[in-house]
Short mmCIF file of C-alpha atoms (C1' of nucleotides) in Angstrom, two decimals:
data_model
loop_
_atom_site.label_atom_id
_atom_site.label_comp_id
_atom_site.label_asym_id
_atom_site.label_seq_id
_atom_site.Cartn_x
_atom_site.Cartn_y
_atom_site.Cartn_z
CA UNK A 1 -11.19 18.99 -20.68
CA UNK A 2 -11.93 16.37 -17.95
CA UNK A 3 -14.59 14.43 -18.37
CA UNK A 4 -17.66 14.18 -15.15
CA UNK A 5 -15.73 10.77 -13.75
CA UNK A 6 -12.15 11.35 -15.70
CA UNK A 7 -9.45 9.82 -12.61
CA UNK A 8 -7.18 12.90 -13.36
CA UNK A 9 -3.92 11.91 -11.98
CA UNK A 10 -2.06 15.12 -12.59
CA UNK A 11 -3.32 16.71 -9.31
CA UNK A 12 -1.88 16.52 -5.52
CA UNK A 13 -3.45 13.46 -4.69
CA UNK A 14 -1.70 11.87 -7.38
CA UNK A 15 1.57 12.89 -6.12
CA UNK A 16 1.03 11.97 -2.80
CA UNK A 17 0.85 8.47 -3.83
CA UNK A 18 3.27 8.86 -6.25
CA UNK A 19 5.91 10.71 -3.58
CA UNK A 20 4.65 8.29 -0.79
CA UNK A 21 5.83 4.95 -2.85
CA UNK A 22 9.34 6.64 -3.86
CA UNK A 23 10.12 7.19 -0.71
CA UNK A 24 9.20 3.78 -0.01
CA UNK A 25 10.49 1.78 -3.02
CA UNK A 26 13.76 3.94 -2.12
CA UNK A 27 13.67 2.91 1.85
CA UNK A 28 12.78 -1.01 0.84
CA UNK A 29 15.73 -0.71 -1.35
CA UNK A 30 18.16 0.75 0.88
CA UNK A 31 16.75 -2.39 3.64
CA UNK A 32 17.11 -4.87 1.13
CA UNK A 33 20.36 -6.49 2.08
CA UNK A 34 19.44 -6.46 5.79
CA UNK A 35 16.05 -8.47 4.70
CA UNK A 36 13.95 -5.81 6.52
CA UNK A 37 10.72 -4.05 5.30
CA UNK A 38 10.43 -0.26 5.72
CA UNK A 39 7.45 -0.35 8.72
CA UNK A 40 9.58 -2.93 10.02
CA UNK A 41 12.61 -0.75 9.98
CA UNK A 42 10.17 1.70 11.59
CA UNK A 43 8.90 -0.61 14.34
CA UNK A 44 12.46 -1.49 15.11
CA UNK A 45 13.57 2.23 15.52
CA UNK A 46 10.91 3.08 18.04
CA UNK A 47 11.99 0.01 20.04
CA UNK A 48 15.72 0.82 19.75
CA UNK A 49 14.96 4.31 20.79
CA UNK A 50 12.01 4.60 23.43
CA UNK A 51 12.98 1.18 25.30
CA UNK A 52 10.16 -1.67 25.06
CA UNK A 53 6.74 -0.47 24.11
CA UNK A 54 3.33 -2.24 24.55
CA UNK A 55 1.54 -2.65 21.31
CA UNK A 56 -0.85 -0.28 21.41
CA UNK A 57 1.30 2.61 22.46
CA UNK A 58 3.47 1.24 19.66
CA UNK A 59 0.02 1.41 17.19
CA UNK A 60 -0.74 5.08 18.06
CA UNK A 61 2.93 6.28 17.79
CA UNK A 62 3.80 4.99 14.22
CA UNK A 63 -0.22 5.34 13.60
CA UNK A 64 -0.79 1.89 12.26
CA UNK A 65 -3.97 -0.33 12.89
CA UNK A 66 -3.81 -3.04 15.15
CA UNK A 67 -4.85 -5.81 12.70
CA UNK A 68 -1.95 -4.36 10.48
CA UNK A 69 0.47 -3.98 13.73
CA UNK A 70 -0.46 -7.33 14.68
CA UNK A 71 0.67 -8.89 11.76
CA UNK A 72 3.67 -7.38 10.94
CA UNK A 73 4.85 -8.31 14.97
CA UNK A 74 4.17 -11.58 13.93
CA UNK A 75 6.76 -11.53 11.18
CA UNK A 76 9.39 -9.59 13.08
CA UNK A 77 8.27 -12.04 16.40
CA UNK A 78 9.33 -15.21 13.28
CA UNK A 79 12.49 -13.83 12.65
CA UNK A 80 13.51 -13.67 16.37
CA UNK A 81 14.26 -9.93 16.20
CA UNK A 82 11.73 -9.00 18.58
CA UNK A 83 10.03 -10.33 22.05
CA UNK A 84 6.81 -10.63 22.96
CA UNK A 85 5.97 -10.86 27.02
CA UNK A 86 2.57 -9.95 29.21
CA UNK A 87 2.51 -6.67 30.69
CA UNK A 88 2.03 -6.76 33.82
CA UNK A 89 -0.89 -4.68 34.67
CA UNK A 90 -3.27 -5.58 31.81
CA UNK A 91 -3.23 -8.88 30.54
CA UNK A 92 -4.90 -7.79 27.44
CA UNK A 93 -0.97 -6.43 26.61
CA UNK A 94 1.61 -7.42 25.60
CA UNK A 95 4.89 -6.06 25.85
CA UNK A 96 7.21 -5.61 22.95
CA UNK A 97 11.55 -6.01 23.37
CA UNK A 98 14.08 -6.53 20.92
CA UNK A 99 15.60 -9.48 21.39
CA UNK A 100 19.61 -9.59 20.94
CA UNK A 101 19.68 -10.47 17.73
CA UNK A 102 17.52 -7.59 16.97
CA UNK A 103 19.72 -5.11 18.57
CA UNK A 104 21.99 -6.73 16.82
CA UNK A 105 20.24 -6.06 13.47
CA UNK A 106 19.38 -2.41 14.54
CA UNK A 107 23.11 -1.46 15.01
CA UNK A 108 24.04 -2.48 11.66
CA UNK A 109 20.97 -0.52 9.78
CA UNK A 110 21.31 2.33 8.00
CA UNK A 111 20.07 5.86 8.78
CA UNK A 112 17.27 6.54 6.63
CA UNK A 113 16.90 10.16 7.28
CA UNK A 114 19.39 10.29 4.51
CA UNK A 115 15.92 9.82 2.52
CA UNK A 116 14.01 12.38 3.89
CA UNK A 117 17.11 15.14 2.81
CA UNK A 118 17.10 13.86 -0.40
CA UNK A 119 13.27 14.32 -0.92
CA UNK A 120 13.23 17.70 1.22
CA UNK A 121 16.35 19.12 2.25
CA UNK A 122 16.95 21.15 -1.12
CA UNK A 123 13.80 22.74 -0.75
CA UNK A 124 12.76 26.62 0.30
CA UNK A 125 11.82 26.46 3.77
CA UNK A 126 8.71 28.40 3.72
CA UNK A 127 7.46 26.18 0.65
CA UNK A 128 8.06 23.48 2.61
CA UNK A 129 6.16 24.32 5.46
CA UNK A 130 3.14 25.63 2.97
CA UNK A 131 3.13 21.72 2.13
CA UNK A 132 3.04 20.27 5.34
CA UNK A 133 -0.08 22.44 6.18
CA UNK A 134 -1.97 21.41 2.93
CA UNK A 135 -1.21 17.95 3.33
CA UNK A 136 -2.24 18.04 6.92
CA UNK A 137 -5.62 19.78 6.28
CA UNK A 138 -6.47 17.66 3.25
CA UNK A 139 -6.21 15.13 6.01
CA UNK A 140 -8.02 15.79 8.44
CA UNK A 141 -10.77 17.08 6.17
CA UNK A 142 -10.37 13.30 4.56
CA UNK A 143 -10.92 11.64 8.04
CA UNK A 144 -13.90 13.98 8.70
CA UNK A 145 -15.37 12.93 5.73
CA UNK A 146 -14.78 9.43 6.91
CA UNK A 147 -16.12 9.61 10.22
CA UNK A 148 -19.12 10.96 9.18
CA UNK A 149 -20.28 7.79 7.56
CA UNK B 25 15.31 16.32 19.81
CA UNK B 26 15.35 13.41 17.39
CA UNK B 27 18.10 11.07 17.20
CA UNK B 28 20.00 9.44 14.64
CA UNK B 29 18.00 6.84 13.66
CA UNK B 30 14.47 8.46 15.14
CA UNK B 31 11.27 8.28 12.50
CA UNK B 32 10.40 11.24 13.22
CA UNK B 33 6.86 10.73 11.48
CA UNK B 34 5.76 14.47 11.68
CA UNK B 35 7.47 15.34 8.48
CA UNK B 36 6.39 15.99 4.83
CA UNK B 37 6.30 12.36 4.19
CA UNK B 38 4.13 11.06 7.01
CA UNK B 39 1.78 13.56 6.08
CA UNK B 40 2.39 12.65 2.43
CA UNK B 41 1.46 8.78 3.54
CA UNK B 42 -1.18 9.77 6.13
CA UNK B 43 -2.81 12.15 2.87
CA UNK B 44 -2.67 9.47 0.46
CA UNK B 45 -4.54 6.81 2.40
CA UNK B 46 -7.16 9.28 3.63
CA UNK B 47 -7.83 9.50 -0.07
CA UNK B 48 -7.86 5.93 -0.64
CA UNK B 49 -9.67 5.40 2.38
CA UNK B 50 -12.64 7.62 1.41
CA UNK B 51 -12.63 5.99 -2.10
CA UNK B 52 -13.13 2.54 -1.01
CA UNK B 53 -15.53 3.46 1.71
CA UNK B 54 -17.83 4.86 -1.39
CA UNK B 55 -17.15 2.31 -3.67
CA UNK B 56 -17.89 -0.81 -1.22
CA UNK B 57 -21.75 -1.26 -2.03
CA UNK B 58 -20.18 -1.68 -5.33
CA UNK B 59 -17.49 -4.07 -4.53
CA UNK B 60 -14.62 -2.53 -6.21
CA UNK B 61 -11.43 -1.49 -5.01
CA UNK B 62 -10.10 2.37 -5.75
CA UNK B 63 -7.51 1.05 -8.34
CA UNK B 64 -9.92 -1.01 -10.34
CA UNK B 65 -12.32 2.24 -9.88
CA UNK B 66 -9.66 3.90 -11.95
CA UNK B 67 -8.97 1.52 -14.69
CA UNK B 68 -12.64 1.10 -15.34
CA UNK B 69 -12.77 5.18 -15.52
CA UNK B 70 -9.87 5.03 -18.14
CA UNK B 71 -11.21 2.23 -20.40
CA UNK B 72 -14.63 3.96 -19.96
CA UNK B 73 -13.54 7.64 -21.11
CA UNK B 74 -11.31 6.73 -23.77
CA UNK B 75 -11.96 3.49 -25.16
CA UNK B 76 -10.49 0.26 -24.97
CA UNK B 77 -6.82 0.21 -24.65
CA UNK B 78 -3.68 -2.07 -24.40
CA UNK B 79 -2.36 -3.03 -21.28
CA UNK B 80 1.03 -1.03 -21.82
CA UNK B 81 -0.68 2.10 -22.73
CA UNK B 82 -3.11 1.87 -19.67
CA UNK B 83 -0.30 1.44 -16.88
CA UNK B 84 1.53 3.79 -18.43
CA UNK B 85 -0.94 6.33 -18.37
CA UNK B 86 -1.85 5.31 -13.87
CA UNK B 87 1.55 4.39 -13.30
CA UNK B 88 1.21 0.74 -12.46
CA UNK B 89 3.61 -1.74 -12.92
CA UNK B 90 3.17 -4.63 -14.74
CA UNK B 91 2.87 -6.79 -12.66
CA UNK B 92 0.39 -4.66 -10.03
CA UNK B 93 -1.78 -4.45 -13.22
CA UNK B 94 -2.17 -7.48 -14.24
CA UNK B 95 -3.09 -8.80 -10.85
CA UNK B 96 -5.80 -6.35 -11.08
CA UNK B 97 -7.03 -7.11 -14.59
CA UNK B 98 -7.40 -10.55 -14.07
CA UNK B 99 -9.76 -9.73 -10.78
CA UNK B 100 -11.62 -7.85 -13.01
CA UNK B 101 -11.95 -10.26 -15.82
CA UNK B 102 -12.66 -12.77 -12.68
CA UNK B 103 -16.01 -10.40 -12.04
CA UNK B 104 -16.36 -9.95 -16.18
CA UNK B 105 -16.10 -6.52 -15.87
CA UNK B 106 -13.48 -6.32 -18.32
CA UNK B 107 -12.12 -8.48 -21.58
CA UNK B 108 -8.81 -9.31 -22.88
CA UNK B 109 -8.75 -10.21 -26.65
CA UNK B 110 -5.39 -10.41 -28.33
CA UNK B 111 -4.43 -7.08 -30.18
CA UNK B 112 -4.10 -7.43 -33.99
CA UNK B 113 -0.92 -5.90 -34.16
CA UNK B 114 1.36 -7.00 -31.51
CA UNK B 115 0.93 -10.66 -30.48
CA UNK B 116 1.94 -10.00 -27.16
CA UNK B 117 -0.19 -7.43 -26.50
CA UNK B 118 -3.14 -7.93 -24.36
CA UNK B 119 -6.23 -5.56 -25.71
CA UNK B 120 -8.65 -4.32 -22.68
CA UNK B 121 -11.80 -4.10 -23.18
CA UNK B 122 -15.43 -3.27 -20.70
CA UNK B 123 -17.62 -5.49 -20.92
CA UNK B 124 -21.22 -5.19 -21.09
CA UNK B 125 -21.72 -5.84 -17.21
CA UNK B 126 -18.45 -3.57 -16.90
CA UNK B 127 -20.38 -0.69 -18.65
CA UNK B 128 -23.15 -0.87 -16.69
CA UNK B 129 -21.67 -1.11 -13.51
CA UNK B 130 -19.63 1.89 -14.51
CA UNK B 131 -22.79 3.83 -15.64
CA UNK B 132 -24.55 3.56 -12.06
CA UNK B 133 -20.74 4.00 -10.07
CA UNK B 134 -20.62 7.50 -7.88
CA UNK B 135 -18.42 10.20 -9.00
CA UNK B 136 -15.42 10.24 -6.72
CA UNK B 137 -13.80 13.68 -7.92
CA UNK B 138 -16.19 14.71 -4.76
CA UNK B 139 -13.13 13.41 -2.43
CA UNK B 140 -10.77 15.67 -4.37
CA UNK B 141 -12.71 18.47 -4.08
CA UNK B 142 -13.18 17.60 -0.32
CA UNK B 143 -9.36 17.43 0.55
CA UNK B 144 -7.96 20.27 -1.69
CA UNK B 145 -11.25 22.38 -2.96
CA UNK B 146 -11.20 25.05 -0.58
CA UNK B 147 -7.26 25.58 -0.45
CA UNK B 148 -5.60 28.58 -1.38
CA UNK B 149 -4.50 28.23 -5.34
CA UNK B 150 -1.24 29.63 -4.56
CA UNK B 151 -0.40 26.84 -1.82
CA UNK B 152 -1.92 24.09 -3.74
CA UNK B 153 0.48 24.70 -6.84
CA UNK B 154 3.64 25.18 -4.18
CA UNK B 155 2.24 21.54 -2.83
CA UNK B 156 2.01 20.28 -5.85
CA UNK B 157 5.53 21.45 -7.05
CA UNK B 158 7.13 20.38 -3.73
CA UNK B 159 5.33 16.85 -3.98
CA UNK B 160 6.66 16.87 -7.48
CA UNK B 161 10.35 17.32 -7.34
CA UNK B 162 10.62 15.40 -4.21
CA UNK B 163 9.19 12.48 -6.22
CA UNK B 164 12.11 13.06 -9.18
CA UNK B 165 14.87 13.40 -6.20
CA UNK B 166 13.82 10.09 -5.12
CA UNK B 167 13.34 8.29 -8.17
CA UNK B 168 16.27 9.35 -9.05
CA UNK B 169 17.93 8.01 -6.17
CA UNK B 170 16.22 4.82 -7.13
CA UNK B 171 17.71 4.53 -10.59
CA UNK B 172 21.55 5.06 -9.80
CA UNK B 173 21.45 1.79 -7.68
"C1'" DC C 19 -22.06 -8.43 42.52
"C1'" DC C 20 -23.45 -8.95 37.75
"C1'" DA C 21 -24.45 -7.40 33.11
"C1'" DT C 22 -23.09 -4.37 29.73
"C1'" DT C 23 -19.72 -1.89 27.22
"C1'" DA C 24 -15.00 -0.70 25.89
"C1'" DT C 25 -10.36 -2.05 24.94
"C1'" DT C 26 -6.63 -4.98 23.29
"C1'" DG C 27 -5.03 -8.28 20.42
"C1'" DT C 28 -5.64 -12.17 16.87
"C1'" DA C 29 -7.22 -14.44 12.57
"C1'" DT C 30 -9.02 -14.25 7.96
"C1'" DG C 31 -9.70 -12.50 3.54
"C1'" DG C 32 -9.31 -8.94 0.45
"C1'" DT C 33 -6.77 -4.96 -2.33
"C1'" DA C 34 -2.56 -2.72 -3.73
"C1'" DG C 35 2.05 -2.55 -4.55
"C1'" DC C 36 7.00 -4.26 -5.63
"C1'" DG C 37 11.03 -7.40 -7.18
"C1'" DA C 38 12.56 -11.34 -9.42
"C1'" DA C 39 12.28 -14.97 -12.59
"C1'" DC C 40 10.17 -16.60 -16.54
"C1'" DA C 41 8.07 -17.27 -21.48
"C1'" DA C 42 6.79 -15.40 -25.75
"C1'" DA C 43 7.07 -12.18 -29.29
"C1'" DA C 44 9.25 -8.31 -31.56
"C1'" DT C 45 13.26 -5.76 -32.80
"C1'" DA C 46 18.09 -4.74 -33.63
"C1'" DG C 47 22.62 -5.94 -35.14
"C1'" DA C 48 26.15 -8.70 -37.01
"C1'" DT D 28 19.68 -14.62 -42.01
"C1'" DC D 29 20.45 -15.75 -37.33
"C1'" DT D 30 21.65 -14.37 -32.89
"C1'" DA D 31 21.16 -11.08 -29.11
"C1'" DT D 32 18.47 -7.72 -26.89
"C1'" DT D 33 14.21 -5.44 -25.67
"C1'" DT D 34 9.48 -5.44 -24.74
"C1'" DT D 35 5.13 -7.34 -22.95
"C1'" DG D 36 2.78 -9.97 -19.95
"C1'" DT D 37 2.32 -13.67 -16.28
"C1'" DT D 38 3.44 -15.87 -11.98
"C1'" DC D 39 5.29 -16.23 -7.38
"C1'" DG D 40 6.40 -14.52 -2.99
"C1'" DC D 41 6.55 -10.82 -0.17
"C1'" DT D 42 5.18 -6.21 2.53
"C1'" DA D 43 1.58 -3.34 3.97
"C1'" DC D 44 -2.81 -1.84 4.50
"C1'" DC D 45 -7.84 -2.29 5.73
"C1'" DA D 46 -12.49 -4.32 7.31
"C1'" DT D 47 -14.64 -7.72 9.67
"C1'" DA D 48 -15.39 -10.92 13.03
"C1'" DC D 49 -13.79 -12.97 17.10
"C1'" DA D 50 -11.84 -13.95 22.02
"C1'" DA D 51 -10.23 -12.33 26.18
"C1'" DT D 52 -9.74 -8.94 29.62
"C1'" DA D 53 -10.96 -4.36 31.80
"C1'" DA D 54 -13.84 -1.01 33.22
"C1'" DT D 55 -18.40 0.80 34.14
"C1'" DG D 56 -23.18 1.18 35.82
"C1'" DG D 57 -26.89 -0.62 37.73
#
DNA sequence: CCATTATTGTATGGTAGCGAACAAAATAGA
DNA sequence: TCTATTTTGTTCGCTACCATACAATAATGG
């Protein structure tokens, strides 16, 4: 049916992207109004909840690269929502603090877990946790694949 | 354990974002000595395996928008992979065609089904078709979510 | 102590994706 | 017919992601 090199998009990697951007069209929508991007909204979160973070502890917890962490602080450093300051002990560091005006900001958000119910919460349990395990090993065997060259 | 506002990344859809840019990932890491992105990868393999085609009909069958595609047709006419001649029928219609350097390049391009094989070949068939359905009507929740604002 | 290596962050350039605003062409409706 | 709407594609500006190369600081091993 499918040719040697035919993309066949009806498969699970296609609706990982496709189920990746929803959720993401539908958190950059619900932002919108507050002029905030979704990793941004993400980023602020952490903040908000685990107190000032330094930037790579910040990197590993919301698994982003540094050159794409590093940018978007820049943005969220322009719009004078967040602080950056040395750390103390290494001066490679740099400390990350919402400012006021970005506590300010992260009252006034929304909840976006509302998002994750919509997408999941209707669905069998067990079915659910059969798709976290496949995603998860397709994965890792992905990033295996990827270290190896 | 996770408060109002909290990420909580170890859900479906981190794994669902982590998953999909494994997958994308791998694909550019093969397709690099050929200097071609995982997207353009795709629309070559569709013009390739069944013929030219209009613009309309090819994002409609990889689900790009508009205006993602034409950004990435016009890179690709850029590197003269791919031409755009006016469609008799329709004046506004674009008509996509390879070219002969496109058709080459596509004849000596790897095979990258090898990266779906890697991530979900040796998973149970059972768990792969609850992923898949899971994936699937999480994708409709949220779209339609997106639609009724 | 000094040279090497590892870590942290930045800057640049590229791909991929979306929304919004626009122009041109086709279609529908009055 | 002539106007209004829909469709198709482009352009602009933005987020986000990655690879690469770079600078600065730590840490490690002679």
């Amino acid at each position: 049916m499918s040719s040697r090199k035919d993309p066949e998009l009806v498969s699970a990697a296609a609706w990982t992207k496709r189920c990746y951007f929803a959720g993401r069209a539908l958190m950059d929508a619900t932002l919108r109004p507050h002029d905030l991007g979704s990793t941004q909204w993400f980023i602020l979160c952490h903040l908000a909840n685990n107190g000032p973070s330094v930037q790579r502890d910040l990197g590993r917890a919301l698994e982003l690269e540094r050159a794409t962490l590093s940018g978007i602080i820049s943005t969220l450093v322009r719009k004078d929502l967040v602080e950056q300051s040395s750390s103390g002990e290494d001066q490679r560091q740099r400390l990350l603090t919402l400012t006021a005006a970005g506590e300010a900001l992260w009252r006034e958000l929304p909840d976006l877990s509302f998002i994750h119910e919509a997408a999941f919460g209707g669905i069998d349990a067990a079915e659910l946790a059969t798709t976290i395990r496949v995603l998860q090993s397709a994965t890792e065997r992905l990033q295996n694949l990827l270290r190896k060259d």
